[in-house]
């Protein structure tokens, strides 16, 4: 006879229940399934005493499993009453039923549902885990149970590698490890050969000798004949109920209320929570590592999405920093002053204009100042061959400025002296064109010597020789397709806007902006208005805001994508794990516990992917800034943002699948 190490299986504790209460009693129980023509059970009344060894037999479809599911609280009767050890349960809450199942009932199913990816000993201990039994006691009790069914030597093997008979013995070990008062076995020998079958019945008989009430559903008459009482069901009704006295050697010692209740009530709530959290994490890790490829793909998809999100944040910071720097530099050393007066000024008060500009140019910290006329495009026609030739497809703009302008603002001019005559009204006509304008107008030029000798263009009805080519660079995009002419050509244009462009030493633009109008027109400073500095500040703000909203939108889309991808993968997993979920529910795991375990899986996947995503985001930002030659901006919280986003998306994506898992009906799922 096996010597049990734990007193759980030895049945030595005192009972807390009323000893004369029936193990199970049913009064007028019926069960009708929605859409069924006839009830699966009809008006069944039954009393099973503590310590009985009962078999339920009957033809296929007669209602045996339905009866067992109702007795095991996996399903509810449509009418009638049910009591377990004297405790009425028909109106009990779902949570109370979970507790009764957890502490009083053990199940052994025909398909011997085991969690294949878990070790044999973890399978045996699963009910103890749900009961909150401390880890060391759990191991002892699970080993005892395995020893009882002769499986100790297989304790470390994954359950999926056990034979059919061994699985069934493991199912018995799992059922008895929690020290139940009642064992319900649905066709426990259904898939076994006669040897294994007798062994299983032998174990059940041995348990029964210890006081456990055992109820078996079977088709096998040999098995039924080994029990003390046979109940036959036909068409949902009890048709025969026979007591076989020759077998009766009932041990009337009534098993105790499980110790786990006492054990868990002795623990502080902190240690209870810590233990169950540890167990949940262990379960989640086992479930994730059992489906390693799926988990890795999920983490990768998540990590890329979160990497995209954090990368977008990093790139947005880097880009707005680069734009800000550029604009800040521009606003630091440049300003533009608007002055009234059209091209007529060039004819009527050219000297006045030049001396106003010179006065600004001679202010301290000013590097250079130049007037710039920009003609109204509708008034200008620039062509290559003649005044009636077609204009180029690219619209060209016409400007005129002081001869120092190109030097002051570092625009490259070829040949570099080609503007020297521009301020002279009598020197014209002459023009310099941007490289793009030269191409559009088909003006031949070389990058070393400028335009070919004799090159000319038509501006309105005037032939103007082209004396130079310039490159406005990225600082002056408004001059990409432009033609600069001398004052005599511009003075013939009817409408043009006049501005004075000023370049200062770095950091002096604001100071010069304050005095420039007075310097230009000492008698009437109101004639001039500074406009660029303020513009650039508002552009900076605008660019930052626009970029921020764009990135926020992009991040939201990526996050939705991650949540949907992960949720669908999780949902599929829940469907694949239906039997396991049903088994856990049958053992007594509450809906909340099932829900929690899936959310925990989502959280673990999310946190892992979030950390990876944070790293991917940082690397992406580094790459983009390296390619653009921008200084990278990597906010230190970027990685934390990734972690947080990962955790949030992990939980979000798990909520619906976890809810579906927790709503699974154990009675249906256990049928497979
Ligand atoms: N969830 C359900 N929804 C609808 N009908 C059901 C459901 N569960 C069982 N039934 C029906 O109830 C009747 C009894 O089924 P039950 O599984 O209890 O029979 P059984 O005696 O255990 O059969 P078997 O020996 O073949 O397993 C059958 O007609 C079955 O189709």
mmCIF file with all atom_site columns, N, CA, C and O in Angstrom, residues 7-24 48-52 84-86 103-104 179-182 207-213 250-259:
data_model
loop_
_atom_site.group_PDB
_atom_site.id
_atom_site.type_symbol
_atom_site.label_atom_id
_atom_site.label_alt_id
_atom_site.label_comp_id
_atom_site.label_asym_id
_atom_site.label_entity_id
_atom_site.label_seq_id
_atom_site.pdbx_PDB_ins_code
_atom_site.Cartn_x
_atom_site.Cartn_y
_atom_site.Cartn_z
_atom_site.occupancy
_atom_site.B_iso_or_equiv
_atom_site.pdbx_formal_charge
_atom_site.auth_seq_id
_atom_site.auth_comp_id
_atom_site.auth_asym_id
_atom_site.auth_atom_id
_atom_site.pdbx_PDB_model_num
ATOM 1   N N  . UNK A 1 7   ? -0.763  14.808 4.275  1.00 0.00 ? 7   UNK A N  1
ATOM 2   C CA . UNK A 1 7   ? -1.985  14.302 4.883  1.00 0.00 ? 7   UNK A CA 1
ATOM 3   C C  . UNK A 1 7   ? -3.191  14.617 4.018  1.00 0.00 ? 7   UNK A C  1
ATOM 4   O O  . UNK A 1 7   ? -4.281  14.177 4.295  1.00 0.00 ? 7   UNK A O  1
ATOM 5   N N  . UNK A 1 8   ? -3.005  15.366 2.909  1.00 0.00 ? 8   UNK A N  1
ATOM 6   C CA . UNK A 1 8   ? -4.131  15.652 2.028  1.00 0.00 ? 8   UNK A CA 1
ATOM 7   C C  . UNK A 1 8   ? -4.853  14.390 1.566  1.00 0.00 ? 8   UNK A C  1
ATOM 8   O O  . UNK A 1 8   ? -6.059  14.338 1.517  1.00 0.00 ? 8   UNK A O  1
ATOM 9   N N  . UNK A 1 9   ? -4.062  13.360 1.163  1.00 0.00 ? 9   UNK A N  1
ATOM 10  C CA . UNK A 1 9   ? -4.679  12.172 0.607  1.00 0.00 ? 9   UNK A CA 1
ATOM 11  C C  . UNK A 1 9   ? -4.963  11.125 1.672  1.00 0.00 ? 9   UNK A C  1
ATOM 12  O O  . UNK A 1 9   ? -5.564  10.117 1.421  1.00 0.00 ? 9   UNK A O  1
ATOM 13  N N  . UNK A 1 10  ? -4.461  11.381 2.880  1.00 0.00 ? 10  UNK A N  1
ATOM 14  C CA . UNK A 1 10  ? -4.605  10.361 3.899  1.00 0.00 ? 10  UNK A CA 1
ATOM 15  C C  . UNK A 1 10  ? -5.951  10.452 4.596  1.00 0.00 ? 10  UNK A C  1
ATOM 16  O O  . UNK A 1 10  ? -6.380  9.530  5.263  1.00 0.00 ? 10  UNK A O  1
ATOM 17  N N  . UNK A 1 11  ? -6.656  11.569 4.431  1.00 0.00 ? 11  UNK A N  1
ATOM 18  C CA . UNK A 1 11  ? -7.999  11.696 4.988  1.00 0.00 ? 11  UNK A CA 1
ATOM 19  C C  . UNK A 1 11  ? -8.014  11.707 6.492  1.00 0.00 ? 11  UNK A C  1
ATOM 20  O O  . UNK A 1 11  ? -8.895  11.123 7.120  1.00 0.00 ? 11  UNK A O  1
ATOM 21  N N  . UNK A 1 12  ? -7.035  12.370 7.096  1.00 0.00 ? 12  UNK A N  1
ATOM 22  C CA . UNK A 1 12  ? -6.955  12.353 8.554  1.00 0.00 ? 12  UNK A CA 1
ATOM 23  C C  . UNK A 1 12  ? -7.549  13.583 9.228  1.00 0.00 ? 12  UNK A C  1
ATOM 24  O O  . UNK A 1 12  ? -7.749  13.600 10.414 1.00 0.00 ? 12  UNK A O  1
ATOM 25  N N  . UNK A 1 13  ? -7.828  14.610 8.427  1.00 0.00 ? 13  UNK A N  1
ATOM 26  C CA . UNK A 1 13  ? -8.308  15.838 9.061  1.00 0.00 ? 13  UNK A CA 1
ATOM 27  C C  . UNK A 1 13  ? -9.763  15.687 9.483  1.00 0.00 ? 13  UNK A C  1
ATOM 28  O O  . UNK A 1 13  ? -10.498 14.863 8.968  1.00 0.00 ? 13  UNK A O  1
ATOM 29  N N  . UNK A 1 14  ? -10.173 16.527 10.422 1.00 0.00 ? 14  UNK A N  1
ATOM 30  C CA . UNK A 1 14  ? -11.552 16.483 10.902 1.00 0.00 ? 14  UNK A CA 1
ATOM 31  C C  . UNK A 1 14  ? -12.487 17.116 9.881  1.00 0.00 ? 14  UNK A C  1
ATOM 32  O O  . UNK A 1 14  ? -12.147 18.085 9.215  1.00 0.00 ? 14  UNK A O  1
ATOM 33  N N  . UNK A 1 15  ? -13.669 16.557 9.790  1.00 0.00 ? 15  UNK A N  1
ATOM 34  C CA . UNK A 1 15  ? -14.650 17.135 8.869  1.00 0.00 ? 15  UNK A CA 1
ATOM 35  C C  . UNK A 1 15  ? -15.256 18.398 9.461  1.00 0.00 ? 15  UNK A C  1
ATOM 36  O O  . UNK A 1 15  ? -15.467 18.496 10.652 1.00 0.00 ? 15  UNK A O  1
ATOM 37  N N  . UNK A 1 16  ? -15.536 19.354 8.592  1.00 0.00 ? 16  UNK A N  1
ATOM 38  C CA . UNK A 1 16  ? -16.241 20.545 9.053  1.00 0.00 ? 16  UNK A CA 1
ATOM 39  C C  . UNK A 1 16  ? -17.686 20.495 8.577  1.00 0.00 ? 16  UNK A C  1
ATOM 40  O O  . UNK A 1 16  ? -18.481 21.345 8.881  1.00 0.00 ? 16  UNK A O  1
ATOM 41  N N  . UNK A 1 17  ? -18.009 19.471 7.769  1.00 0.00 ? 17  UNK A N  1
ATOM 42  C CA . UNK A 1 17  ? -19.361 19.364 7.254  1.00 0.00 ? 17  UNK A CA 1
ATOM 43  C C  . UNK A 1 17  ? -20.215 18.512 8.187  1.00 0.00 ? 17  UNK A C  1
ATOM 44  O O  . UNK A 1 17  ? -19.710 17.776 9.019  1.00 0.00 ? 17  UNK A O  1
ATOM 45  N N  . UNK A 1 18  ? -21.505 18.605 7.960  1.00 0.00 ? 18  UNK A N  1
ATOM 46  C CA . UNK A 1 18  ? -22.391 17.732 8.708  1.00 0.00 ? 18  UNK A CA 1
ATOM 47  C C  . UNK A 1 18  ? -22.217 16.319 8.157  1.00 0.00 ? 18  UNK A C  1
ATOM 48  O O  . UNK A 1 18  ? -22.340 16.089 6.952  1.00 0.00 ? 18  UNK A O  1
ATOM 49  N N  . UNK A 1 19  ? -21.900 15.367 9.013  1.00 0.00 ? 19  UNK A N  1
ATOM 50  C CA . UNK A 1 19  ? -21.537 14.030 8.555  1.00 0.00 ? 19  UNK A CA 1
ATOM 51  C C  . UNK A 1 19  ? -22.697 13.290 7.892  1.00 0.00 ? 19  UNK A C  1
ATOM 52  O O  . UNK A 1 19  ? -22.508 12.414 7.078  1.00 0.00 ? 19  UNK A O  1
ATOM 53  N N  . UNK A 1 20  ? -23.930 13.636 8.307  1.00 0.00 ? 20  UNK A N  1
ATOM 54  C CA . UNK A 1 20  ? -25.040 12.875 7.735  1.00 0.00 ? 20  UNK A CA 1
ATOM 55  C C  . UNK A 1 20  ? -25.581 13.506 6.462  1.00 0.00 ? 20  UNK A C  1
ATOM 56  O O  . UNK A 1 20  ? -26.526 13.007 5.862  1.00 0.00 ? 20  UNK A O  1
ATOM 57  N N  . UNK A 1 21  ? -25.000 14.595 6.000  1.00 0.00 ? 21  UNK A N  1
ATOM 58  C CA . UNK A 1 21  ? -25.484 15.217 4.753  1.00 0.00 ? 21  UNK A CA 1
ATOM 59  C C  . UNK A 1 21  ? -25.178 14.297 3.580  1.00 0.00 ? 21  UNK A C  1
ATOM 60  O O  . UNK A 1 21  ? -24.178 13.582 3.584  1.00 0.00 ? 21  UNK A O  1
ATOM 61  N N  . UNK A 1 22  ? -26.062 14.338 2.566  1.00 0.00 ? 22  UNK A N  1
ATOM 62  C CA . UNK A 1 22  ? -25.818 13.539 1.368  1.00 0.00 ? 22  UNK A CA 1
ATOM 63  C C  . UNK A 1 22  ? -24.688 14.174 0.561  1.00 0.00 ? 22  UNK A C  1
ATOM 64  O O  . UNK A 1 22  ? -24.511 15.398 0.593  1.00 0.00 ? 22  UNK A O  1
ATOM 65  N N  . UNK A 1 23  ? -23.936 13.323 -0.136 1.00 0.00 ? 23  UNK A N  1
ATOM 66  C CA . UNK A 1 23  ? -22.885 13.885 -0.993 1.00 0.00 ? 23  UNK A CA 1
ATOM 67  C C  . UNK A 1 23  ? -23.541 14.746 -2.073 1.00 0.00 ? 23  UNK A C  1
ATOM 68  O O  . UNK A 1 23  ? -23.177 15.905 -2.271 1.00 0.00 ? 23  UNK A O  1
ATOM 69  N N  . UNK A 1 24  ? -24.515 14.150 -2.764 1.00 0.00 ? 24  UNK A N  1
ATOM 70  C CA . UNK A 1 24  ? -25.236 14.892 -3.800 1.00 0.00 ? 24  UNK A CA 1
ATOM 71  C C  . UNK A 1 24  ? -26.717 14.540 -3.697 1.00 0.00 ? 24  UNK A C  1
ATOM 72  O O  . UNK A 1 24  ? -27.064 13.364 -3.518 1.00 0.00 ? 24  UNK A O  1
ATOM 73  N N  . UNK A 1 48  ? -27.248 10.572 -3.438 1.00 0.00 ? 48  UNK A N  1
ATOM 74  C CA . UNK A 1 48  ? -25.999 9.788  -3.376 1.00 0.00 ? 48  UNK A CA 1
ATOM 75  C C  . UNK A 1 48  ? -25.338 10.096 -2.038 1.00 0.00 ? 48  UNK A C  1
ATOM 76  O O  . UNK A 1 48  ? -25.066 11.265 -1.722 1.00 0.00 ? 48  UNK A O  1
ATOM 77  N N  . UNK A 1 49  ? -25.116 9.054  -1.288 1.00 0.00 ? 49  UNK A N  1
ATOM 78  C CA . UNK A 1 49  ? -24.544 9.256  0.038  1.00 0.00 ? 49  UNK A CA 1
ATOM 79  C C  . UNK A 1 49  ? -23.037 9.442  -0.047 1.00 0.00 ? 49  UNK A C  1
ATOM 80  O O  . UNK A 1 49  ? -22.403 9.034  -1.028 1.00 0.00 ? 49  UNK A O  1
ATOM 81  N N  . UNK A 1 50  ? -22.498 9.982  1.048  1.00 0.00 ? 50  UNK A N  1
ATOM 82  C CA . UNK A 1 50  ? -21.043 10.131 1.101  1.00 0.00 ? 50  UNK A CA 1
ATOM 83  C C  . UNK A 1 50  ? -20.403 8.745  1.110  1.00 0.00 ? 50  UNK A C  1
ATOM 84  O O  . UNK A 1 50  ? -20.890 7.847  1.780  1.00 0.00 ? 50  UNK A O  1
ATOM 85  N N  . UNK A 1 51  ? -19.332 8.616  0.346  1.00 0.00 ? 51  UNK A N  1
ATOM 86  C CA . UNK A 1 51  ? -18.589 7.364  0.342  1.00 0.00 ? 51  UNK A CA 1
ATOM 87  C C  . UNK A 1 51  ? -19.137 6.308  -0.598 1.00 0.00 ? 51  UNK A C  1
ATOM 88  O O  . UNK A 1 51  ? -18.615 5.196  -0.649 1.00 0.00 ? 51  UNK A O  1
ATOM 89  N N  . UNK A 1 52  ? -20.156 6.645  -1.374 1.00 0.00 ? 52  UNK A N  1
ATOM 90  C CA . UNK A 1 52  ? -20.677 5.650  -2.332 1.00 0.00 ? 52  UNK A CA 1
ATOM 91  C C  . UNK A 1 52  ? -19.771 5.549  -3.551 1.00 0.00 ? 52  UNK A C  1
ATOM 92  O O  . UNK A 1 52  ? -19.057 6.508  -3.899 1.00 0.00 ? 52  UNK A O  1
ATOM 93  N N  . UNK A 1 84  ? -25.118 19.992 -2.747 1.00 0.00 ? 84  UNK A N  1
ATOM 94  C CA . UNK A 1 84  ? -23.848 19.277 -2.601 1.00 0.00 ? 84  UNK A CA 1
ATOM 95  C C  . UNK A 1 84  ? -23.506 19.330 -1.116 1.00 0.00 ? 84  UNK A C  1
ATOM 96  O O  . UNK A 1 84  ? -23.392 20.428 -0.559 1.00 0.00 ? 84  UNK A O  1
ATOM 97  N N  . UNK A 1 85  ? -23.370 18.195 -0.515 1.00 0.00 ? 85  UNK A N  1
ATOM 98  C CA . UNK A 1 85  ? -23.123 18.095 0.937  1.00 0.00 ? 85  UNK A CA 1
ATOM 99  C C  . UNK A 1 85  ? -24.070 19.009 1.717  1.00 0.00 ? 85  UNK A C  1
ATOM 100 O O  . UNK A 1 85  ? -23.677 19.780 2.579  1.00 0.00 ? 85  UNK A O  1
ATOM 101 N N  . UNK A 1 86  ? -25.323 18.949 1.367  1.00 0.00 ? 86  UNK A N  1
ATOM 102 C CA . UNK A 1 86  ? -26.358 19.681 2.086  1.00 0.00 ? 86  UNK A CA 1
ATOM 103 C C  . UNK A 1 86  ? -26.456 21.152 1.719  1.00 0.00 ? 86  UNK A C  1
ATOM 104 O O  . UNK A 1 86  ? -27.323 21.868 2.213  1.00 0.00 ? 86  UNK A O  1
ATOM 105 N N  . UNK A 1 103 ? -13.099 23.133 -4.237 1.00 0.00 ? 103 UNK A N  1
ATOM 106 C CA . UNK A 1 103 ? -12.768 22.504 -2.951 1.00 0.00 ? 103 UNK A CA 1
ATOM 107 C C  . UNK A 1 103 ? -13.441 21.160 -2.709 1.00 0.00 ? 103 UNK A C  1
ATOM 108 O O  . UNK A 1 103 ? -13.027 20.416 -1.823 1.00 0.00 ? 103 UNK A O  1
ATOM 109 N N  . UNK A 1 104 ? -14.482 20.837 -3.455 1.00 0.00 ? 104 UNK A N  1
ATOM 110 C CA . UNK A 1 104 ? -15.194 19.599 -3.128 1.00 0.00 ? 104 UNK A CA 1
ATOM 111 C C  . UNK A 1 104 ? -15.186 18.553 -4.252 1.00 0.00 ? 104 UNK A C  1
ATOM 112 O O  . UNK A 1 104 ? -15.389 17.379 -3.985 1.00 0.00 ? 104 UNK A O  1
ATOM 113 N N  . UNK A 1 179 ? -7.715  16.928 -2.876 1.00 0.00 ? 179 UNK A N  1
ATOM 114 C CA . UNK A 1 179 ? -8.450  16.237 -1.817 1.00 0.00 ? 179 UNK A CA 1
ATOM 115 C C  . UNK A 1 179 ? -9.959  16.492 -1.903 1.00 0.00 ? 179 UNK A C  1
ATOM 116 O O  . UNK A 1 179 ? -10.580 16.976 -0.959 1.00 0.00 ? 179 UNK A O  1
ATOM 117 N N  . UNK A 1 180 ? -10.562 16.154 -3.048 1.00 0.00 ? 180 UNK A N  1
ATOM 118 C CA . UNK A 1 180 ? -12.001 16.406 -3.196 1.00 0.00 ? 180 UNK A CA 1
ATOM 119 C C  . UNK A 1 180 ? -12.820 15.385 -2.404 1.00 0.00 ? 180 UNK A C  1
ATOM 120 O O  . UNK A 1 180 ? -12.337 14.302 -2.088 1.00 0.00 ? 180 UNK A O  1
ATOM 121 N N  . UNK A 1 181 ? -14.048 15.768 -2.102 1.00 0.00 ? 181 UNK A N  1
ATOM 122 C CA . UNK A 1 181 ? -14.933 14.828 -1.414 1.00 0.00 ? 181 UNK A CA 1
ATOM 123 C C  . UNK A 1 181 ? -15.683 13.961 -2.424 1.00 0.00 ? 181 UNK A C  1
ATOM 124 O O  . UNK A 1 181 ? -16.154 12.889 -2.091 1.00 0.00 ? 181 UNK A O  1
ATOM 125 N N  . UNK A 1 182 ? -15.788 14.488 -3.643 1.00 0.00 ? 182 UNK A N  1
ATOM 126 C CA . UNK A 1 182 ? -16.530 13.761 -4.683 1.00 0.00 ? 182 UNK A CA 1
ATOM 127 C C  . UNK A 1 182 ? -15.669 13.711 -5.944 1.00 0.00 ? 182 UNK A C  1
ATOM 128 O O  . UNK A 1 182 ? -15.096 14.742 -6.323 1.00 0.00 ? 182 UNK A O  1
ATOM 129 N N  . UNK A 1 207 ? -9.435  5.120  -3.782 1.00 0.00 ? 207 UNK A N  1
ATOM 130 C CA . UNK A 1 207 ? -9.845  6.437  -3.273 1.00 0.00 ? 207 UNK A CA 1
ATOM 131 C C  . UNK A 1 207 ? -11.154 6.327  -2.520 1.00 0.00 ? 207 UNK A C  1
ATOM 132 O O  . UNK A 1 207 ? -11.336 6.910  -1.451 1.00 0.00 ? 207 UNK A O  1
ATOM 133 N N  . UNK A 1 208 ? -12.051 5.537  -3.109 1.00 0.00 ? 208 UNK A N  1
ATOM 134 C CA . UNK A 1 208 ? -13.361 5.360  -2.487 1.00 0.00 ? 208 UNK A CA 1
ATOM 135 C C  . UNK A 1 208 ? -13.218 4.723  -1.100 1.00 0.00 ? 208 UNK A C  1
ATOM 136 O O  . UNK A 1 208 ? -13.915 5.082  -0.150 1.00 0.00 ? 208 UNK A O  1
ATOM 137 N N  . UNK A 1 209 ? -12.246 3.823  -0.985 1.00 0.00 ? 209 UNK A N  1
ATOM 138 C CA . UNK A 1 209 ? -12.001 3.202  0.318  1.00 0.00 ? 209 UNK A CA 1
ATOM 139 C C  . UNK A 1 209 ? -11.576 4.232  1.344  1.00 0.00 ? 209 UNK A C  1
ATOM 140 O O  . UNK A 1 209 ? -11.788 4.054  2.539  1.00 0.00 ? 209 UNK A O  1
ATOM 141 N N  . UNK A 1 210 ? -10.981 5.328  0.869  1.00 0.00 ? 210 UNK A N  1
ATOM 142 C CA . UNK A 1 210 ? -10.572 6.400  1.781  1.00 0.00 ? 210 UNK A CA 1
ATOM 143 C C  . UNK A 1 210 ? -11.723 7.338  2.092  1.00 0.00 ? 210 UNK A C  1
ATOM 144 O O  . UNK A 1 210 ? -11.530 8.346  2.768  1.00 0.00 ? 210 UNK A O  1
ATOM 145 N N  . UNK A 1 211 ? -12.899 7.088  1.562  1.00 0.00 ? 211 UNK A N  1
ATOM 146 C CA . UNK A 1 211 ? -14.062 7.908  1.912  1.00 0.00 ? 211 UNK A CA 1
ATOM 147 C C  . UNK A 1 211 ? -14.536 8.834  0.812  1.00 0.00 ? 211 UNK A C  1
ATOM 148 O O  . UNK A 1 211 ? -15.519 9.552  0.989  1.00 0.00 ? 211 UNK A O  1
ATOM 149 N N  . UNK A 1 212 ? -13.862 8.820  -0.318 1.00 0.00 ? 212 UNK A N  1
ATOM 150 C CA . UNK A 1 212 ? -14.252 9.733  -1.394 1.00 0.00 ? 212 UNK A CA 1
ATOM 151 C C  . UNK A 1 212 ? -15.449 9.146  -2.154 1.00 0.00 ? 212 UNK A C  1
ATOM 152 O O  . UNK A 1 212 ? -15.457 7.952  -2.478 1.00 0.00 ? 212 UNK A O  1
ATOM 153 N N  . UNK A 1 213 ? -16.449 9.966  -2.397 1.00 0.00 ? 213 UNK A N  1
ATOM 154 C CA . UNK A 1 213 ? -17.596 9.522  -3.193 1.00 0.00 ? 213 UNK A CA 1
ATOM 155 C C  . UNK A 1 213 ? -17.171 9.515  -4.652 1.00 0.00 ? 213 UNK A C  1
ATOM 156 O O  . UNK A 1 213 ? -16.656 10.521 -5.150 1.00 0.00 ? 213 UNK A O  1
ATOM 157 N N  . UNK A 1 250 ? -18.024 -0.168 2.186  1.00 0.00 ? 250 UNK A N  1
ATOM 158 C CA . UNK A 1 250 ? -17.880 1.271  2.240  1.00 0.00 ? 250 UNK A CA 1
ATOM 159 C C  . UNK A 1 250 ? -17.195 1.748  3.514  1.00 0.00 ? 250 UNK A C  1
ATOM 160 O O  . UNK A 1 250 ? -17.497 1.290  4.597  1.00 0.00 ? 250 UNK A O  1
ATOM 161 N N  . UNK A 1 251 ? -16.238 2.580  3.333  1.00 0.00 ? 251 UNK A N  1
ATOM 162 C CA . UNK A 1 251 ? -15.564 3.180  4.456  1.00 0.00 ? 251 UNK A CA 1
ATOM 163 C C  . UNK A 1 251 ? -16.342 4.447  4.808  1.00 0.00 ? 251 UNK A C  1
ATOM 164 O O  . UNK A 1 251 ? -16.398 5.383  4.018  1.00 0.00 ? 251 UNK A O  1
ATOM 165 N N  . UNK A 1 252 ? -16.968 4.436  5.937  1.00 0.00 ? 252 UNK A N  1
ATOM 166 C CA . UNK A 1 252 ? -17.847 5.559  6.246  1.00 0.00 ? 252 UNK A CA 1
ATOM 167 C C  . UNK A 1 252 ? -17.129 6.787  6.793  1.00 0.00 ? 252 UNK A C  1
ATOM 168 O O  . UNK A 1 252 ? -17.761 7.758  7.187  1.00 0.00 ? 252 UNK A O  1
ATOM 169 N N  . UNK A 1 253 ? -15.798 6.699  6.815  1.00 0.00 ? 253 UNK A N  1
ATOM 170 C CA . UNK A 1 253 ? -15.073 7.901  7.230  1.00 0.00 ? 253 UNK A CA 1
ATOM 171 C C  . UNK A 1 253 ? -15.320 8.985  6.167  1.00 0.00 ? 253 UNK A C  1
ATOM 172 O O  . UNK A 1 253 ? -15.051 8.790  4.985  1.00 0.00 ? 253 UNK A O  1
ATOM 173 N N  . UNK A 1 254 ? -15.867 10.097 6.618  1.00 0.00 ? 254 UNK A N  1
ATOM 174 C CA . UNK A 1 254 ? -16.205 11.152 5.674  1.00 0.00 ? 254 UNK A CA 1
ATOM 175 C C  . UNK A 1 254 ? -14.998 12.050 5.472  1.00 0.00 ? 254 UNK A C  1
ATOM 176 O O  . UNK A 1 254 ? -14.383 12.466 6.452  1.00 0.00 ? 254 UNK A O  1
ATOM 177 N N  . UNK A 1 255 ? -14.615 12.298 4.233  1.00 0.00 ? 255 UNK A N  1
ATOM 178 C CA . UNK A 1 255 ? -13.433 13.129 4.026  1.00 0.00 ? 255 UNK A CA 1
ATOM 179 C C  . UNK A 1 255 ? -13.645 14.537 4.557  1.00 0.00 ? 255 UNK A C  1
ATOM 180 O O  . UNK A 1 255 ? -14.760 15.038 4.586  1.00 0.00 ? 255 UNK A O  1
ATOM 181 N N  . UNK A 1 256 ? -12.548 15.112 4.928  1.00 0.00 ? 256 UNK A N  1
ATOM 182 C CA . UNK A 1 256 ? -12.611 16.435 5.556  1.00 0.00 ? 256 UNK A CA 1
ATOM 183 C C  . UNK A 1 256 ? -12.820 17.519 4.520  1.00 0.00 ? 256 UNK A C  1
ATOM 184 O O  . UNK A 1 256 ? -12.615 17.310 3.329  1.00 0.00 ? 256 UNK A O  1
ATOM 185 N N  . UNK A 1 257 ? -13.168 18.689 5.046  1.00 0.00 ? 257 UNK A N  1
ATOM 186 C CA . UNK A 1 257 ? -13.120 19.872 4.186  1.00 0.00 ? 257 UNK A CA 1
ATOM 187 C C  . UNK A 1 257 ? -11.661 20.095 3.841  1.00 0.00 ? 257 UNK A C  1
ATOM 188 O O  . UNK A 1 257 ? -10.784 19.831 4.661  1.00 0.00 ? 257 UNK A O  1
ATOM 189 N N  . UNK A 1 258 ? -11.354 20.518 2.642  1.00 0.00 ? 258 UNK A N  1
ATOM 190 C CA . UNK A 1 258 ? -9.971  20.621 2.208  1.00 0.00 ? 258 UNK A CA 1
ATOM 191 C C  . UNK A 1 258 ? -9.161  21.564 3.092  1.00 0.00 ? 258 UNK A C  1
ATOM 192 O O  . UNK A 1 258 ? -9.665  22.591 3.532  1.00 0.00 ? 258 UNK A O  1
ATOM 193 N N  . UNK A 1 259 ? -7.906  21.151 3.288  1.00 0.00 ? 259 UNK A N  1
ATOM 194 C CA . UNK A 1 259 ? -7.037  21.984 4.112  1.00 0.00 ? 259 UNK A CA 1
ATOM 195 C C  . UNK A 1 259 ? -6.696  23.283 3.425  1.00 0.00 ? 259 UNK A C  1
ATOM 196 O O  . UNK A 1 259 ? -6.352  24.251 4.079  1.00 0.00 ? 259 UNK A O  1
#
